[in-house]
Each structure stands twice: as C-alpha cells, then as structure tokens.
PDB file of C-alpha atoms and ligand atoms in Angstrom:
ATOM      1  CA  UNK B  24     -57.904   0.922 -49.843  1.00  0.00           C
ATOM      2  CA  UNK B  25     -60.223   0.581 -52.781  1.00  0.00           C
ATOM      3  CA  UNK B  26     -63.087  -1.894 -52.699  1.00  0.00           C
ATOM      4  CA  UNK B  27     -64.046  -0.911 -56.248  1.00  0.00           C
ATOM      5  CA  UNK B  28     -63.842  -3.911 -58.559  1.00  0.00           C
ATOM      6  CA  UNK B  29     -61.198  -4.696 -61.159  1.00  0.00           C
ATOM      7  CA  UNK B  30     -62.820  -4.702 -64.606  1.00  0.00           C
ATOM      8  CA  UNK B  31     -61.749  -7.376 -67.088  1.00  0.00           C
ATOM      9  CA  UNK B  32     -63.094  -7.987 -70.559  1.00  0.00           C
ATOM     10  CA  UNK B  33     -62.539 -10.284 -73.508  1.00  0.00           C
ATOM     11  CA  UNK B  34     -64.432 -11.320 -76.608  1.00  0.00           C
ATOM     12  CA  UNK B  35     -65.431 -14.539 -74.836  1.00  0.00           C
ATOM     13  CA  UNK B  36     -64.005 -17.007 -72.372  1.00  0.00           C
ATOM     14  CA  UNK B  37     -60.293 -16.381 -72.940  1.00  0.00           C
ATOM     15  CA  UNK B  38     -60.009 -13.506 -70.482  1.00  0.00           C
ATOM     16  CA  UNK B  39     -60.900 -15.942 -67.723  1.00  0.00           C
ATOM     17  CA  UNK B  40     -57.262 -17.066 -67.905  1.00  0.00           C
ATOM     18  CA  UNK B  41     -56.414 -13.583 -66.569  1.00  0.00           C
ATOM     19  CA  UNK B  42     -59.207 -13.740 -63.960  1.00  0.00           C
ATOM     20  CA  UNK B  43     -57.854 -17.047 -62.661  1.00  0.00           C
ATOM     21  CA  UNK B  44     -54.432 -15.460 -62.149  1.00  0.00           C
ATOM     22  CA  UNK B  45     -55.887 -12.245 -60.662  1.00  0.00           C
ATOM     23  CA  UNK B  46     -57.763 -14.321 -58.119  1.00  0.00           C
ATOM     24  CA  UNK B  47     -54.677 -16.243 -57.165  1.00  0.00           C
ATOM     25  CA  UNK B  48     -52.415 -13.154 -56.904  1.00  0.00           C
ATOM     26  CA  UNK B  49     -55.006 -10.809 -55.329  1.00  0.00           C
ATOM     27  CA  UNK B  50     -57.693 -12.966 -53.656  1.00  0.00           C
ATOM     28  CA  UNK B  51     -59.183  -9.977 -51.796  1.00  0.00           C
ATOM     29  CA  UNK B  52     -60.081  -8.048 -54.936  1.00  0.00           C
ATOM     30  CA  UNK B  53     -63.597  -7.800 -56.335  1.00  0.00           C
ATOM     31  CA  UNK B  54     -63.751  -8.508 -60.073  1.00  0.00           C
ATOM     32  CA  UNK B  55     -66.309  -7.735 -62.772  1.00  0.00           C
ATOM     33  CA  UNK B  56     -65.809  -9.791 -65.935  1.00  0.00           C
ATOM     34  CA  UNK B  57     -67.451  -9.200 -69.281  1.00  0.00           C
ATOM     35  CA  UNK B  58     -67.203 -11.796 -72.075  1.00  0.00           C
ATOM     36  CA  UNK B  59     -68.695 -10.697 -75.383  1.00  0.00           C
ATOM     37  CA  UNK B  60     -69.918 -14.208 -76.182  1.00  0.00           C
ATOM     38  CA  UNK B  61     -72.588 -12.924 -78.559  1.00  0.00           C
ATOM     39  CA  UNK B  62     -69.956 -11.408 -80.874  1.00  0.00           C
ATOM     40  CA  UNK B  63     -66.952 -13.732 -80.404  1.00  0.00           C
ATOM     41  CA  UNK B  64     -64.587 -14.122 -82.233  1.00  0.00           C
ATOM     42  CA  UNK B  65     -63.187 -10.617 -82.705  1.00  0.00           C
ATOM     43  CA  UNK B  66     -59.988 -11.812 -84.359  1.00  0.00           C
ATOM     44  CA  UNK B  67     -61.226 -11.955 -87.954  1.00  0.00           C
ATOM     45  CA  UNK B  68     -63.040  -8.595 -87.844  1.00  0.00           C
ATOM     46  CA  UNK B  69     -61.957  -5.182 -89.118  1.00  0.00           C
ATOM     47  CA  UNK B  70     -60.018  -2.789 -86.881  1.00  0.00           C
ATOM     48  CA  UNK B  71     -63.012  -0.372 -86.890  1.00  0.00           C
ATOM     49  CA  UNK B  72     -65.387  -3.069 -85.640  1.00  0.00           C
ATOM     50  CA  UNK B  73     -62.964  -4.286 -82.966  1.00  0.00           C
ATOM     51  CA  UNK B  74     -62.545  -0.690 -81.703  1.00  0.00           C
ATOM     52  CA  UNK B  75     -66.303  -0.150 -81.585  1.00  0.00           C
ATOM     53  CA  UNK B  76     -66.817  -3.385 -79.626  1.00  0.00           C
ATOM     54  CA  UNK B  77     -63.887  -2.626 -77.285  1.00  0.00           C
ATOM     55  CA  UNK B  78     -65.331   0.824 -76.447  1.00  0.00           C
ATOM     56  CA  UNK B  79     -68.716  -0.733 -75.604  1.00  0.00           C
ATOM     57  CA  UNK B  80     -67.072  -3.432 -73.475  1.00  0.00           C
ATOM     58  CA  UNK B  81     -65.035  -0.845 -71.549  1.00  0.00           C
ATOM     59  CA  UNK B  82     -68.089   1.407 -71.083  1.00  0.00           C
ATOM     60  CA  UNK B  83     -69.997  -1.513 -69.630  1.00  0.00           C
ATOM     61  CA  UNK B  84     -67.212  -2.089 -67.081  1.00  0.00           C
ATOM     62  CA  UNK B  85     -67.151   1.643 -66.232  1.00  0.00           C
ATOM     63  CA  UNK B  86     -70.876   1.425 -65.479  1.00  0.00           C
ATOM     64  CA  UNK B  87     -69.832  -0.979 -62.693  1.00  0.00           C
ATOM     65  CA  UNK B  88     -67.498   1.639 -61.207  1.00  0.00           C
ATOM     66  CA  UNK B  89     -64.309  -0.340 -61.861  1.00  0.00           C
ATOM     67  CA  UNK B  90     -60.965   1.068 -60.658  1.00  0.00           C
ATOM     68  CA  UNK B  91     -58.943  -0.364 -63.564  1.00  0.00           C
ATOM     69  CA  UNK B  92     -59.810  -1.823 -66.957  1.00  0.00           C
ATOM     70  CA  UNK B  93     -57.899  -4.855 -68.207  1.00  0.00           C
ATOM     71  CA  UNK B  94     -58.286  -5.727 -71.878  1.00  0.00           C
ATOM     72  CA  UNK B  95     -57.640  -9.447 -71.418  1.00  0.00           C
ATOM     73  CA  UNK B  96     -57.770  -9.931 -75.162  1.00  0.00           C
ATOM     74  CA  UNK B  97     -54.813  -9.961 -77.541  1.00  0.00           C
ATOM     75  CA  UNK B  98     -56.963  -8.784 -80.417  1.00  0.00           C
ATOM     76  CA  UNK B  99     -58.303  -5.712 -78.594  1.00  0.00           C
ATOM     77  CA  UNK B 100     -54.891  -5.000 -77.056  1.00  0.00           C
ATOM     78  CA  UNK B 101     -53.175  -4.945 -80.413  1.00  0.00           C
ATOM     79  CA  UNK B 102     -55.750  -2.856 -82.266  1.00  0.00           C
ATOM     80  CA  UNK B 103     -57.633  -0.642 -79.791  1.00  0.00           C
ATOM     81  CA  UNK B 104     -55.229   0.167 -76.952  1.00  0.00           C
ATOM     82  CA  UNK B 105     -54.520   3.780 -77.857  1.00  0.00           C
ATOM     83  CA  UNK B 106     -58.239   4.513 -78.159  1.00  0.00           C
ATOM     84  CA  UNK B 107     -58.967   2.816 -74.826  1.00  0.00           C
ATOM     85  CA  UNK B 108     -56.189   4.643 -72.940  1.00  0.00           C
ATOM     86  CA  UNK B 109     -57.469   7.947 -74.321  1.00  0.00           C
ATOM     87  CA  UNK B 110     -61.129   7.339 -73.518  1.00  0.00           C
ATOM     88  CA  UNK B 111     -60.827   5.729 -70.075  1.00  0.00           C
ATOM     89  CA  UNK B 112     -60.939   7.840 -66.889  1.00  0.00           C
ATOM     90  CA  UNK B 113     -59.342   4.963 -64.912  1.00  0.00           C
ATOM     91  CA  UNK B 114     -56.008   3.106 -65.317  1.00  0.00           C
ATOM     92  CA  UNK B 115     -55.890   0.694 -68.226  1.00  0.00           C
ATOM     93  CA  UNK B 116     -53.640  -2.185 -69.191  1.00  0.00           C
ATOM     94  CA  UNK B 117     -53.451  -4.436 -72.190  1.00  0.00           C
ATOM     95  CA  UNK B 118     -51.697  -7.776 -72.590  1.00  0.00           C
ATOM     96  CA  UNK B 119     -48.933  -6.812 -75.031  1.00  0.00           C
ATOM     97  CA  UNK B 120     -46.165  -5.157 -72.993  1.00  0.00           C
ATOM     98  CA  UNK B 121     -46.175  -7.437 -69.924  1.00  0.00           C
ATOM     99  CA  UNK B 122     -46.270 -10.555 -72.111  1.00  0.00           C
ATOM    100  CA  UNK B 123     -43.538  -9.384 -74.492  1.00  0.00           C
ATOM    101  CA  UNK B 124     -41.319  -8.482 -71.531  1.00  0.00           C
ATOM    102  CA  UNK B 125     -41.754 -11.962 -70.001  1.00  0.00           C
ATOM    103  CA  UNK B 126     -40.897 -13.625 -73.339  1.00  0.00           C
ATOM    104  CA  UNK B 127     -37.795 -11.469 -73.856  1.00  0.00           C
ATOM    105  CA  UNK B 128     -36.654 -12.440 -70.350  1.00  0.00           C
ATOM    106  CA  UNK B 129     -37.389 -16.144 -70.925  1.00  0.00           C
ATOM    107  CA  UNK B 130     -35.679 -16.830 -74.261  1.00  0.00           C
ATOM    108  CA  UNK B 131     -32.197 -18.339 -74.298  1.00  0.00           C
ATOM    109  CA  UNK B 132     -31.582 -18.593 -78.034  1.00  0.00           C
ATOM    110  CA  UNK B 133     -33.267 -15.276 -78.973  1.00  0.00           C
ATOM    111  CA  UNK B 134     -35.876 -16.990 -81.178  1.00  0.00           C
ATOM    112  CA  UNK B 135     -39.436 -16.212 -80.123  1.00  0.00           C
ATOM    113  CA  UNK B 136     -42.657 -17.422 -81.731  1.00  0.00           C
ATOM    114  CA  UNK B 137     -45.813 -15.323 -81.473  1.00  0.00           C
ATOM    115  CA  UNK B 138     -49.188 -16.902 -82.061  1.00  0.00           C
ATOM    116  CA  UNK B 139     -52.471 -15.020 -82.055  1.00  0.00           C
ATOM    117  CA  UNK B 140     -55.619 -14.226 -83.951  1.00  0.00           C
ATOM    118  CA  UNK B 141     -55.443 -12.831 -87.478  1.00  0.00           C
ATOM    119  CA  UNK B 142     -55.990  -9.256 -86.249  1.00  0.00           C
ATOM    120  CA  UNK B 143     -53.268  -9.572 -83.598  1.00  0.00           C
ATOM    121  CA  UNK B 144     -50.695 -11.001 -85.989  1.00  0.00           C
ATOM    122  CA  UNK B 145     -51.573  -8.508 -88.737  1.00  0.00           C
ATOM    123  CA  UNK B 146     -51.085  -5.618 -86.296  1.00  0.00           C
ATOM    124  CA  UNK B 147     -47.525  -6.802 -85.566  1.00  0.00           C
ATOM    125  CA  UNK B 148     -47.979  -5.433 -82.028  1.00  0.00           C
ATOM    126  CA  UNK B 149     -46.066  -8.218 -80.250  1.00  0.00           C
ATOM    127  CA  UNK B 150     -43.265  -8.224 -82.825  1.00  0.00           C
ATOM    128  CA  UNK B 151     -42.835  -4.442 -82.546  1.00  0.00           C
ATOM    129  CA  UNK B 152     -42.795  -4.561 -78.760  1.00  0.00           C
ATOM    130  CA  UNK B 153     -40.268  -7.438 -78.698  1.00  0.00           C
ATOM    131  CA  UNK B 154     -37.988  -5.639 -81.145  1.00  0.00           C
ATOM    132  CA  UNK B 155     -38.300  -2.454 -79.110  1.00  0.00           C
ATOM    133  CA  UNK B 156     -37.169  -4.375 -76.013  1.00  0.00           C
ATOM    134  CA  UNK B 157     -34.267  -6.081 -77.789  1.00  0.00           C
ATOM    135  CA  UNK B 158     -33.613  -5.628 -81.494  1.00  0.00           C
ATOM    136  CA  UNK B 159     -31.411  -8.737 -81.666  1.00  0.00           C
ATOM    137  CA  UNK B 160     -34.455 -10.975 -81.073  1.00  0.00           C
ATOM    138  CA  UNK B 161     -35.741 -13.045 -83.995  1.00  0.00           C
ATOM    139  CA  UNK B 162     -39.524 -13.065 -83.983  1.00  0.00           C
ATOM    140  CA  UNK B 163     -41.631 -15.583 -85.932  1.00  0.00           C
ATOM    141  CA  UNK B 164     -45.367 -14.897 -86.097  1.00  0.00           C
ATOM    142  CA  UNK B 165     -48.202 -17.278 -86.918  1.00  0.00           C
ATOM    143  CA  UNK B 166     -51.905 -16.583 -86.948  1.00  0.00           C
ATOM    144  CA  UNK B 167     -54.048 -19.451 -85.606  1.00  0.00           C
ATOM    145  CA  UNK B 168     -57.673 -18.514 -86.352  1.00  0.00           C
ATOM    146  CA  UNK B 169     -59.121 -21.923 -85.472  1.00  0.00           C
ATOM    147  CA  UNK B 170     -57.788 -21.948 -81.913  1.00  0.00           C
ATOM    148  CA  UNK B 171     -60.495 -19.645 -80.476  1.00  0.00           C
ATOM    149  CA  UNK B 172     -63.414 -21.763 -81.765  1.00  0.00           C
ATOM    150  CA  UNK B 173     -61.651 -24.912 -80.493  1.00  0.00           C
ATOM    151  CA  UNK B 174     -61.497 -23.416 -77.002  1.00  0.00           C
ATOM    152  CA  UNK B 175     -65.025 -21.998 -77.075  1.00  0.00           C
ATOM    153  CA  UNK B 176     -66.256 -25.487 -78.063  1.00  0.00           C
ATOM    154  CA  UNK B 177     -64.192 -27.189 -75.341  1.00  0.00           C
ATOM    155  CA  UNK B 178     -61.953 -29.163 -77.760  1.00  0.00           C
ATOM    156  CA  UNK B 179     -58.961 -28.711 -75.486  1.00  0.00           C
ATOM    157  CA  UNK B 180     -57.714 -32.118 -74.422  1.00  0.00           C
ATOM    158  CA  UNK B 181     -54.273 -33.362 -75.589  1.00  0.00           C
ATOM    159  CA  UNK B 182     -56.118 -36.512 -76.658  1.00  0.00           C
ATOM    160  CA  UNK B 183     -58.580 -34.633 -78.863  1.00  0.00           C
ATOM    161  CA  UNK B 184     -57.675 -35.496 -82.482  1.00  0.00           C
ATOM    162  CA  UNK B 185     -59.070 -32.212 -83.870  1.00  0.00           C
ATOM    163  CA  UNK B 186     -57.098 -30.126 -81.374  1.00  0.00           C
ATOM    164  CA  UNK B 187     -53.912 -32.126 -82.035  1.00  0.00           C
ATOM    165  CA  UNK B 188     -54.192 -31.833 -85.805  1.00  0.00           C
ATOM    166  CA  UNK B 189     -54.942 -28.102 -85.698  1.00  0.00           C
ATOM    167  CA  UNK B 190     -52.011 -27.404 -83.385  1.00  0.00           C
ATOM    168  CA  UNK B 191     -49.667 -29.385 -85.624  1.00  0.00           C
ATOM    169  CA  UNK B 192     -50.903 -27.630 -88.775  1.00  0.00           C
ATOM    170  CA  UNK B 193     -50.322 -24.137 -87.344  1.00  0.00           C
ATOM    171  CA  UNK B 194     -47.202 -24.644 -85.239  1.00  0.00           C
ATOM    172  CA  UNK B 195     -45.068 -26.769 -87.573  1.00  0.00           C
ATOM    173  CA  UNK B 196     -43.466 -23.638 -88.990  1.00  0.00           C
ATOM    174  CA  UNK B 197     -42.438 -22.389 -85.520  1.00  0.00           C
ATOM    175  CA  UNK B 198     -41.027 -25.778 -84.595  1.00  0.00           C
ATOM    176  CA  UNK B 199     -38.950 -25.734 -87.784  1.00  0.00           C
ATOM    177  CA  UNK B 200     -37.538 -22.335 -86.792  1.00  0.00           C
ATOM    178  CA  UNK B 201     -36.356 -23.823 -83.486  1.00  0.00           C
ATOM    179  CA  UNK B 202     -38.022 -21.173 -81.310  1.00  0.00           C
ATOM    180  CA  UNK B 203     -37.395 -21.773 -77.603  1.00  0.00           C
ATOM    181  CA  UNK B 204     -40.218 -19.475 -76.412  1.00  0.00           C
ATOM    182  CA  UNK B 205     -43.756 -18.985 -77.717  1.00  0.00           C
ATOM    183  CA  UNK B 206     -46.051 -16.132 -76.748  1.00  0.00           C
ATOM    184  CA  UNK B 207     -49.618 -17.387 -76.402  1.00  0.00           C
ATOM    185  CA  UNK B 208     -50.734 -14.032 -77.781  1.00  0.00           C
ATOM    186  CA  UNK B 209     -54.437 -14.668 -77.393  1.00  0.00           C
ATOM    187  CA  UNK B 210     -55.907 -15.161 -73.939  1.00  0.00           C
ATOM    188  CA  UNK B 211     -57.818 -18.218 -75.145  1.00  0.00           C
ATOM    189  CA  UNK B 212     -54.631 -20.086 -75.963  1.00  0.00           C
ATOM    190  CA  UNK B 213     -53.428 -21.005 -72.436  1.00  0.00           C
ATOM    191  CA  UNK B 214     -56.421 -23.344 -72.388  1.00  0.00           C
ATOM    192  CA  UNK B 215     -54.684 -25.268 -75.190  1.00  0.00           C
ATOM    193  CA  UNK B 216     -51.344 -25.263 -73.347  1.00  0.00           C
ATOM    194  CA  UNK B 217     -51.270 -29.031 -72.845  1.00  0.00           C
ATOM    195  CA  UNK B 218     -51.897 -29.778 -76.548  1.00  0.00           C
ATOM    196  CA  UNK B 219     -49.422 -27.109 -77.671  1.00  0.00           C
ATOM    197  CA  UNK B 220     -46.767 -28.232 -75.154  1.00  0.00           C
ATOM    198  CA  UNK B 221     -47.059 -31.820 -76.262  1.00  0.00           C
ATOM    199  CA  UNK B 222     -46.475 -30.857 -79.887  1.00  0.00           C
ATOM    200  CA  UNK B 223     -43.657 -28.289 -79.528  1.00  0.00           C
ATOM    201  CA  UNK B 224     -41.891 -30.120 -76.691  1.00  0.00           C
ATOM    202  CA  UNK B 225     -41.829 -29.395 -72.991  1.00  0.00           C
ATOM    203  CA  UNK B 226     -38.534 -27.475 -73.208  1.00  0.00           C
ATOM    204  CA  UNK B 227     -40.214 -24.696 -75.233  1.00  0.00           C
ATOM    205  CA  UNK B 228     -41.451 -22.004 -72.845  1.00  0.00           C
ATOM    206  CA  UNK B 229     -45.077 -21.008 -73.358  1.00  0.00           C
ATOM    207  CA  UNK B 230     -45.778 -17.464 -72.180  1.00  0.00           C
ATOM    208  CA  UNK B 231     -49.324 -17.022 -70.910  1.00  0.00           C
ATOM    209  CA  UNK B 232     -50.586 -13.511 -71.688  1.00  0.00           C
ATOM    210  CA  UNK B 233     -53.372 -13.758 -69.071  1.00  0.00           C
ATOM    211  CA  UNK B 234     -50.903 -14.570 -66.325  1.00  0.00           C
ATOM    212  CA  UNK B 235     -48.317 -11.889 -67.209  1.00  0.00           C
ATOM    213  CA  UNK B 236     -51.048  -9.259 -67.479  1.00  0.00           C
ATOM    214  CA  UNK B 237     -52.497 -10.182 -64.086  1.00  0.00           C
ATOM    215  CA  UNK B 238     -49.050  -9.776 -62.499  1.00  0.00           C
ATOM    216  CA  UNK B 239     -48.658  -6.399 -64.223  1.00  0.00           C
ATOM    217  CA  UNK B 240     -52.117  -5.219 -63.120  1.00  0.00           C
ATOM    218  CA  UNK B 241     -51.283  -6.110 -59.508  1.00  0.00           C
ATOM    219  CA  UNK B 242     -48.135  -3.971 -59.738  1.00  0.00           C
ATOM    220  CA  UNK B 243     -50.102  -1.062 -61.241  1.00  0.00           C
ATOM    221  CA  UNK B 244     -52.714  -1.189 -58.474  1.00  0.00           C
ATOM    222  CA  UNK B 245     -50.024  -1.352 -55.778  1.00  0.00           C
ATOM    223  CA  UNK B 246     -48.156   1.639 -57.263  1.00  0.00           C
ATOM    224  CA  UNK B 247     -51.365   3.691 -57.430  1.00  0.00           C
ATOM    225  CA  UNK B 248     -52.428   2.766 -53.889  1.00  0.00           C
ATOM    226  CA  UNK B 249     -55.570   1.103 -55.264  1.00  0.00           C
ATOM    227  CA  UNK B 250     -55.257  -2.375 -53.748  1.00  0.00           C
ATOM    228  CA  UNK B 251     -58.194  -3.642 -51.729  1.00  0.00           C
ATOM    229  CA  UNK B 252     -56.958  -4.234 -48.181  1.00  0.00           C
ATOM    230  CA  UNK B 253     -60.024  -6.130 -46.974  1.00  0.00           C
ATOM    231  CA  UNK B 254     -59.177  -9.521 -45.475  1.00  0.00           C
ATOM    232  CA  UNK B 255     -62.080 -11.579 -46.777  1.00  0.00           C
ATOM    233  CA  UNK B 256     -62.104 -13.023 -50.314  1.00  0.00           C
ATOM    234  CA  UNK B 257     -63.357 -10.735 -53.063  1.00  0.00           C
ATOM    235  CA  UNK B 258     -66.526 -11.283 -55.085  1.00  0.00           C
ATOM    236  CA  UNK B 259     -66.520 -12.077 -58.808  1.00  0.00           C
ATOM    237  CA  UNK B 260     -69.403 -11.091 -61.039  1.00  0.00           C
ATOM    238  CA  UNK B 261     -69.614 -12.421 -64.589  1.00  0.00           C
ATOM    239  CA  UNK B 262     -71.510 -10.920 -67.515  1.00  0.00           C
ATOM    240  CA  UNK B 263     -71.919 -12.175 -71.071  1.00  0.00           C
ATOM    241  CA  UNK B 264     -73.724 -10.934 -74.160  1.00  0.00           C
ATOM    242  CA  UNK B 265     -75.332 -14.279 -75.044  1.00  0.00           C
ATOM    243  CA  UNK B 266     -76.593 -17.456 -73.349  1.00  0.00           C
ATOM    244  CA  UNK B 267     -75.483 -17.766 -69.752  1.00  0.00           C
ATOM    245  CA  UNK B 268     -75.917 -21.554 -69.420  1.00  0.00           C
ATOM    246  CA  UNK B 269     -72.982 -22.812 -71.489  1.00  0.00           C
ATOM    247  CA  UNK B 270     -70.748 -20.059 -70.162  1.00  0.00           C
ATOM    248  CA  UNK B 271     -71.137 -21.061 -66.525  1.00  0.00           C
ATOM    249  CA  UNK B 272     -70.168 -24.665 -67.293  1.00  0.00           C
ATOM    250  CA  UNK B 273     -67.057 -23.898 -69.323  1.00  0.00           C
ATOM    251  CA  UNK B 274     -66.036 -20.984 -67.068  1.00  0.00           C
ATOM    252  CA  UNK B 275     -66.104 -23.267 -64.049  1.00  0.00           C
ATOM    253  CA  UNK B 276     -63.710 -25.600 -65.870  1.00  0.00           C
ATOM    254  CA  UNK B 277     -61.331 -22.730 -66.696  1.00  0.00           C
ATOM    255  CA  UNK B 278     -61.369 -21.224 -63.225  1.00  0.00           C
ATOM    256  CA  UNK B 279     -61.291 -24.559 -61.411  1.00  0.00           C
ATOM    257  CA  UNK B 280     -64.163 -23.316 -59.304  1.00  0.00           C
ATOM    258  CA  UNK B 281     -67.892 -23.251 -59.724  1.00  0.00           C
ATOM    259  CA  UNK B 282     -69.295 -19.867 -60.774  1.00  0.00           C
ATOM    260  CA  UNK B 283     -72.787 -21.302 -60.416  1.00  0.00           C
ATOM    261  CA  UNK B 284     -75.611 -18.829 -60.992  1.00  0.00           C
ATOM    262  CA  UNK B 285     -73.277 -15.858 -60.785  1.00  0.00           C
ATOM    263  CA  UNK B 286     -73.499 -14.940 -64.464  1.00  0.00           C
ATOM    264  CA  UNK B 287     -75.892 -12.490 -66.115  1.00  0.00           C
ATOM    265  CA  UNK B 288     -76.687 -11.488 -69.647  1.00  0.00           C
ATOM    266  CA  UNK B 289     -76.317  -7.863 -70.810  1.00  0.00           C
ATOM    267  CA  UNK B 290     -77.309  -6.043 -73.973  1.00  0.00           C
ATOM    268  CA  UNK B 291     -73.884  -4.712 -74.882  1.00  0.00           C
ATOM    269  CA  UNK B 292     -75.218  -2.640 -77.821  1.00  0.00           C
ATOM    270  CA  UNK B 293     -76.564  -0.152 -75.230  1.00  0.00           C
ATOM    271  CA  UNK B 294     -73.100   0.849 -73.995  1.00  0.00           C
TER     272      UNK B 294
HETATM  273  N1  DGL S 317     -59.164 -13.908 -76.315  1.00  0.00           N
HETATM  274  C1  DGL S 317     -59.164 -13.134 -77.534  1.00  0.00           C
HETATM  275  C2  DGL S 317     -57.751 -12.681 -77.853  1.00  0.00           C
HETATM  276  O1  DGL S 317     -56.961 -12.658 -76.982  1.00  0.00           O
HETATM  277  C3  DGL S 317     -59.845 -13.898 -78.569  1.00  0.00           C
HETATM  278  C4  DGL S 317     -59.915 -13.203 -79.852  1.00  0.00           C
HETATM  279  C5  DGL S 317     -61.103 -13.438 -80.685  1.00  0.00           C
HETATM  280  O2  DGL S 317     -62.193 -13.244 -80.210  1.00  0.00           O
HETATM  281  O3  DGL S 317     -60.915 -13.759 -81.873  1.00  0.00           O
HETATM  282  O4  DGL S 317     -57.372 -12.317 -78.925  1.00  0.00           O
END
C-alpha cells in the first residue's frame, strides 16, 4: 500500500479532466495537482521553453513526494516526455500512448482526426503513435490554438456563439474528411465536448485524453503494487502559479465538486 499522492500537472485547468477520472476510478488515492496558470498556454511556445517548464512542474510534484507523475497535458507529453522519463525517479506517464490506443480501438472506418495545440500537432506525436499501432489508419491533424483560451475563460457552452464559431472554423476540415473518431489531444478539450459533439455529430467518437490516461495510470499503479489500499476517500491538494480565486471557481465546475479553499499559490520558478 502506498499513501503517497499521485502527482498530476498541466499548463492550467485542462489536467483537471484527468483528475476527475482519477478520482472516479481510484477514489482512495491522494492527489497533488499543479496547474501552471501563470504561464498558460504552453501550446504556442518553443520546445525548449516547454521542456524547461515541464521540468519545473515535475520537480514541484516530486517535492510533494508523489509516487507517480502524470503529464496531463498533450503539449508537454508530445514534446518533453523523453526528458521527463529520464529525469524522474518515479514512474511517469503521458497522455499520448493510452489515448492513441483507445482511438485505434474505437475507429470503424480507419479515419481518425487529431486535434491539439500547435506544439502537439507540430510534433506529430499522436500521428506517429497511431501509425505505429496500425499503419493502415488515415490520420488527419488540426491545430486549434483558440480552444485553450476559450476553456480558460469558461466559454464552453454549446449555446455560446464564440465557442460554436471557433469549433466550426477549426473542425470543418475533419468533418469533410469523414473521420469517425477524434482524439481530443489536449486535456482542455473534453471541456468543449458538448460544443464539438454538436458540430461533428453524435456518431463521431470523441476520445478524451484525460480519461484514457487516468485508466492507464491506474493500471500502472496496480502493476507496480503502488495502489493506496486505505478505505476512506483520498485528499486532493491543488496548486497554481497565479491567482487562486478564479481557479477554485472554474475547477469546481470541471470536477463537479467544490474545491473550496483547497488551492494554494506557488512560485514555480524556484523548482
Ligand atoms: N492542457 C494542455 C494540453 O493538453 C494545454 C496546452 C496549452 O497550455 O497550450 O496541451
């Protein structure tokens, strides 16, 4: 049994989609979450900057004695994973392989769309992983740089005209290709699932990278004998690198539970 917490980080709020799933799959686990809200978004930055930020984020989680680090961020996963696996003394998972595997299993017509931040799409990480799994798959990629700010601002309702227009502008090309599965390759994007689903049609499967990664992390912990066997519910601690007030409100919406005062600010430059 390991009561050490699971460490999860993202550039902002998006990784909470993984936390929500972790809490539902493994309610007894303690979780430490770091959202780099002072430096979000990562997706338009250089690979060097993303790697520097990812190392600081992971070091912060290590300072909380985590038993596993989850990069719940498509951008970090696709550009900094090798560096993170090499530097971390604890197990590490990113979002790419579990999400690609779920999409390859889900598609019927072999046409998969991948949406993500500019850095994620430019890395080609999802495309490479999908083609490694099955080289007959046709993969169509589309960067959607405005989706992260939409989510961070809470413009997420299917009735929101700005959200609807932005989704249509980016996803038209995937609709025209007749994809039957879309990887939501950024952990912010599941928050826009309702708007996206309405536009592409409910028969298109939307693969949630936060959810698939949480399932994968649970398997990793079980295999390594690191699950927490306590019977009471685990504690969640939240940390951000900027204002705590707005975060608590939006995070409570994402997690469907009130995180209240349980969020603190850290100076991430020190890690
Ligand atoms: N949730 C992050 C991701 O999955 C957001 C990226 C960003 O900060 O631009 O890519």
